[in-house]
Amino acid sequence: MSTDTTAAAPEAIDGEALPFRYGATLAAAIERRWQDRWEAEGTFHAPNPTGSLAAPDEITGEKFYLLDMFPYPSGAGLHVGHPLGFIGTDVLGRYLRMKGRTVLHAMGFDAFGLPAEQYAVQTGTHPRKTTEENILRYKAQLRQLGLGHDDRRSVATTDVEFYRWTQWIFLQIYNSWYDPARQTARPIAELEAEFAQDKRRTPDGRGWCELTSVEQRGVVDSYRLAYIAEAPVNWCPGLGTVLANEEVTADGRSERGNFPVFRRNLKQWMMRITAYSDRLIDDLNRLDWPDSVKSMQRNWIGRSEGAQVRFPCGEAAIEVFTTRPDTLFGATYMVLAPEHPLVDVLAPAEWPAGVDARWTGGAATPREAVAGYREAAGRKTDLDRQENKDKTGVFTGAYATNPVDGREIPVFVADYVLMGYGTGAIMAVPGQDQRDWDFATAFGLPIIRTVQPSDGFEGEAYIGEGVAINSANADVSLNGLGVADAKRVITEWLVGRGAGEAVVQYKLRDWLFSRQRYWGEPFPIVWDEDGMPVALPDSHLPVELPEIDDYSPKTYDPDDADTEPEPPLSRASEWVEVELDLGNGPRKYRRETNTMPQWAGSCWYPIRYLDPENHERFVDAEVEKFWMGKDPARTDDTGGVDLYIGGIEHGVLHLLYSRFWHKVLFDLGHLSSDEPFRRLFNQGYIQAYAYTDARGVYVPAEEVVEAAEGGFTWNGQPVRREYGKMGKSLKNVVTPDEMCERYGADTFRLYEMSTGPLDVSRPWSTRDVVGSQRFLQRVWRNLVDERTGASRVTDEVPDDETQRVLHRTIAGVHGDYTALHYNTGAAKLIELNNHLTKAYAGRGVPRSVAEPLVLMMAPLTPHIAEELWSVLGHDGSLAHGPFPVADEKWLVADTVEYPIQVNGKVRSRVTVAADADTDAVQAAALADEKIVAALEGKEPRKLIVVPGRLVNVVV
RNA sequence: GCCCCCGUAGCCCAAUCGGCAGAGGCAGACCUCUUAAAAGGGUCACAGUGUGGGUUCAAGUCCCACCGGGGGCACCA
């Protein structure tokens, strides 16, 4: 390779006298040249073991799969906060590559999504056009940062070749069912075979052959992992689409757009993620993830163990779920959710004699009371229900029988019980549940304590640990047992009586998977003349999005709950109505007109990076095993990406969905890893100050100055400072483009990595960037003649002190890079350079120190390091090493200075040989005259010698 | 209300198993190079670790309570 690597003479901006001073101009020339060269030489191409990207000879060292959460290419472009994680991963990737590891690092785009579609609706521009322009802009912005990505592996979820495989994965899921006995997904054909051979009973007990083919298909469809269900979903008229639970905020609004969301029963595609609840929760223990994300997922899945108990009630029985079956003897009433189907059935025509006036809601009959209450509850939004925690309800007029003691207890309807959790009915135990206590107090219901509160307990409901009391019948007694034992005993008793069983409940619901949008993956599904869904065979993939004129779903008044979703694709009638031969002759079908949610593509993109050009499979099995396979050297390894870095905002949605898909594909034998991300790391955010004037209007943050007496001013007028996001409307956006122009990419990278450890959020401060620039300039000046651009290094043998500083730096930098503590790594490099500046002022730095310094800088500031490396006479790139190795002999000092403490206060210091043993150190300490004086002849009570650290004399 | 994380110099951040509170940067003061300018060179100062207790020979680090900031969950039975 004959690329010219001498420093180009820059335009005279840095001054005639010093044409080779390192500044923005010179940096720009160096950076552009090295970026071109890396691209031309394919420096960051990662070798696959086989397939189109195969280069088995280039595989050296252990592989490492490094991954960033890929960005959505928005029209606004990147601001300086976005690349923080990207630079962080790049530094690690470059370091590991220099150490000889085979590193895969690529960057793609999560390119389906609402903004491009909304822009299309407004302007008529095809979302593909907007999306592709934005991707090009992002790529240019990322390229100028010098990120070492394998550009051959850059995929976008909107690429037809990509979403063809998203559709293929959907079909894999659709064509599977979950076998709870084997705890695994299995092909649907195996289920059909079980039915056909009568090894499995049909839901209504008829023989398989007695069912019509449509009935048979209906039965099979009800087992699929992707299925159609008429279910209560989150309908958002303002957006014209339904949303997943995860996309709705706690106050019942859409995460995007903040529109009201209503619960509606609609037919939608669902994914049976609940089948994986246990594995998703249990396998968290096998992952190297932050505790915060693990606990968020545990919380979201919400597993609770308890018992399902039946309370007889007239002809019917009310089923309740409880985590506290030990408190059954304290159940003094029951509550049904307003939507509970038994509410209508139970209410008798007349109130029982002597009914408490508080219970009737003023109604003449129970049916009237219940109907009125139900209607009122139905009008309340979820938000109203949550905000108003005063307990309301009415008596149904019916009584149920407590199965443990035969007591008749009243049944209420109240909206503090939710239909969506458990069975939608509870047994109320006011003695041990504060909500029930509040209700019981309001309605004059009895309270029985069945757990002995701890001494001095002064609260109302007691939820703590304690022994059971008041809990015995003729058959069984819990009295004296602790909570756990009592639960076990009573559950066994219930099971024995056929009154209940031990069950596990989850908060997790199935994943609503269809959206009424244009810019998403079409489903590979058609509907036949029987109105049944039919999966398209693989040979019909991809199902491409049709061209249409109007990209918008029908949207409505955001508050109008009584509207129906109407997807934009439903208007593409030529595309929707098709005649296909799916193996039984040409027939007419209607295409599914919903599209997949944005999460679909992000569920599996890391897998496609591995083998982006494979047209036969979504990934080659050997390639997947190489990059993501389980490591037999680790116990119970999950396999997966070696390090995944991204923001914590994806803690539940993306990370839960992709784990689910990954596990299905693993179960079906398509993947060898059973988790997608072995290690997860949440980077912090770059935040920014914004300033408002007296009217509360944002002023350009760039132009605000700090007043001498404190406070801030803009154009002389005082402004108020606030801290938070960077955004156009806040007038505080700083872009990487600006930083590259003013300082160069290396300075920008170094600045972002220096301001703190990667997981810490920190404020952006443009004026601090100059510090990083100065460091690079000083290194440059130490090694390069600013007048001629020639090397200044010498062949001098460095002095011992310099050797020690160098090797201490090498040892430290290894640890810092590995731990993603780039701020301390950078500090050590600055320290080393500061030492060189002093020690070799005016005469050039020894080559044996200069070279390791340059190599160690390379992960953080790759362009200037490459340039210096070539100025020092090396032809090739340093991207693949070597990386300096510390020499032990320079890590140990000859002598150690020990501080001597008397009673914990430093009184003196002694210097002893580094290999002096404890006794010698002790002797030296006690012989020190200041210590002798401090002791005043007293005998030390205790002597602590911490080797290499200090001596403490206790008197 | 419950759970998790974080409080070190004017600011961003270091500090290994508990072992001398300071590595680095910004801003500041002073000196200096330069015709001049500063993104030139150099020197210096600045906190006892949010507050109050405790454990220890020794606490920024461990324990308890409180205060402040950030995040998650929230009538989940």
PDB file of C-alpha atoms (C1' of nucleotides) in Angstrom, chain A residues 322-323 385 388 391 416 418 421 435 507 755 757 761 768 770-771 773-774 778 781 827 830-831 837 909 944 946 949 952, chain B residues 4 10-16 19-20 23-27 38-43 57-58 72-77:
ATOM      1  CA  THR A 322     -53.974 -14.846  46.538  1.00  0.00           C
ATOM      2  CA  THR A 323     -50.329 -14.718  47.508  1.00  0.00           C
ATOM      3  CA  ARG A 385     -59.006   4.854  38.914  1.00  0.00           C
ATOM      4  CA  ASN A 388     -58.648   8.304  43.317  1.00  0.00           C
ATOM      5  CA  LYS A 391     -62.474   2.953  48.216  1.00  0.00           C
ATOM      6  CA  TYR A 416     -59.961  -1.338  43.372  1.00  0.00           C
ATOM      7  CA  LEU A 418     -58.694  -5.057  38.456  1.00  0.00           C
ATOM      8  CA  TYR A 421     -54.780  -9.303  37.048  1.00  0.00           C
ATOM      9  CA  ARG A 435     -56.447  -1.764  50.710  1.00  0.00           C
ATOM     10  CA  LYS A 507     -48.221  -9.406  35.415  1.00  0.00           C
ATOM     11  CA  THR A 755     -15.408  13.623  31.266  1.00  0.00           C
ATOM     12  CA  PRO A 757     -16.758   6.830  33.328  1.00  0.00           C
ATOM     13  CA  SER A 761     -24.339  11.037  32.909  1.00  0.00           C
ATOM     14  CA  ASP A 768     -13.851  22.317  28.370  1.00  0.00           C
ATOM     15  CA  VAL A 770      -9.998  22.729  24.627  1.00  0.00           C
ATOM     16  CA  GLY A 771      -8.289  20.726  27.367  1.00  0.00           C
ATOM     17  CA  GLN A 773      -7.087  19.596  22.251  1.00  0.00           C
ATOM     18  CA  ARG A 774      -4.164  20.888  24.314  1.00  0.00           C
ATOM     19  CA  ARG A 778       1.461  18.687  23.445  1.00  0.00           C
ATOM     20  CA  ARG A 781       4.870  18.803  19.783  1.00  0.00           C
ATOM     21  CA  ALA A 827      -5.585  10.874  32.625  1.00  0.00           C
ATOM     22  CA  ILE A 830      -1.768  12.885  30.006  1.00  0.00           C
ATOM     23  CA  GLU A 831       0.352  12.233  33.077  1.00  0.00           C
ATOM     24  CA  THR A 837       7.445  17.276  28.513  1.00  0.00           C
ATOM     25  CA  ARG A 909       7.690   9.379  56.989  1.00  0.00           C
ATOM     26  CA  ILE A 944      -0.033  -2.019  62.417  1.00  0.00           C
ATOM     27  CA  VAL A 946       0.333  -2.442  56.017  1.00  0.00           C
ATOM     28  CA  ARG A 949       1.140   1.336  52.478  1.00  0.00           C
ATOM     29  CA  ASN A 952       0.150   3.038  62.382  1.00  0.00           C
TER      30      ASN A 952
ATOM     31  C1'   C B   4     -32.793   0.823  42.952  1.00  0.00           C
ATOM     32  C1'   G B  10     -16.316  27.004  41.773  1.00  0.00           C
ATOM     33  C1'   C B  11     -17.384  22.866  37.730  1.00  0.00           C
ATOM     34  C1'   C B  12     -16.568  17.691  35.366  1.00  0.00           C
ATOM     35  C1'   C B  13     -14.250  13.753  37.753  1.00  0.00           C
ATOM     36  C1'   A B  14      -9.771  10.193  40.567  1.00  0.00           C
ATOM     37  C1'   A B  15      -8.760   7.555  45.077  1.00  0.00           C
ATOM     38  C1'   U B  16      -7.209  -1.002  44.588  1.00  0.00           C
ATOM     39  C1'   G B  19      -4.670   2.249  54.708  1.00  0.00           C
ATOM     40  C1'   C B  20      -1.209   9.514  53.367  1.00  0.00           C
ATOM     41  C1'   A B  23      -4.550  11.281  38.775  1.00  0.00           C
ATOM     42  C1'   G B  24      -6.496  14.322  34.789  1.00  0.00           C
ATOM     43  C1'   G B  25      -9.366  18.398  32.624  1.00  0.00           C
ATOM     44  C1'   C B  26     -12.117  23.297  32.818  1.00  0.00           C
ATOM     45  C1'   A B  27     -12.391  27.847  35.205  1.00  0.00           C
ATOM     46  C1'   A B  38      -4.217  32.375  22.306  1.00  0.00           C
ATOM     47  C1'   A B  39      -6.493  26.688  21.435  1.00  0.00           C
ATOM     48  C1'   G B  40       1.735  28.809  23.377  1.00  0.00           C
ATOM     49  C1'   G B  41       5.034  27.508  27.869  1.00  0.00           C
ATOM     50  C1'   G B  42       5.346  27.389  33.299  1.00  0.00           C
ATOM     51  C1'   U B  43       4.145  28.031  38.651  1.00  0.00           C
ATOM     52  C1'   C B  57      -5.753   1.111  65.220  1.00  0.00           C
ATOM     53  C1'   A B  58      -7.640   3.518  60.663  1.00  0.00           C
ATOM     54  C1'   G B  72     -38.084   2.374  37.998  1.00  0.00           C
ATOM     55  C1'   C B  73     -42.824   0.489  39.779  1.00  0.00           C
ATOM     56  C1'   A B  74     -47.414   1.826  41.647  1.00  0.00           C
ATOM     57  C1'   C B  75     -54.880  -0.328  44.197  1.00  0.00           C
ATOM     58  C1'   C B  76     -50.719  -6.607  40.934  1.00  0.00           C
ATOM     59  C1'   A B  77     -54.392  -9.296  45.623  1.00  0.00           C
TER      60        A B  77
END
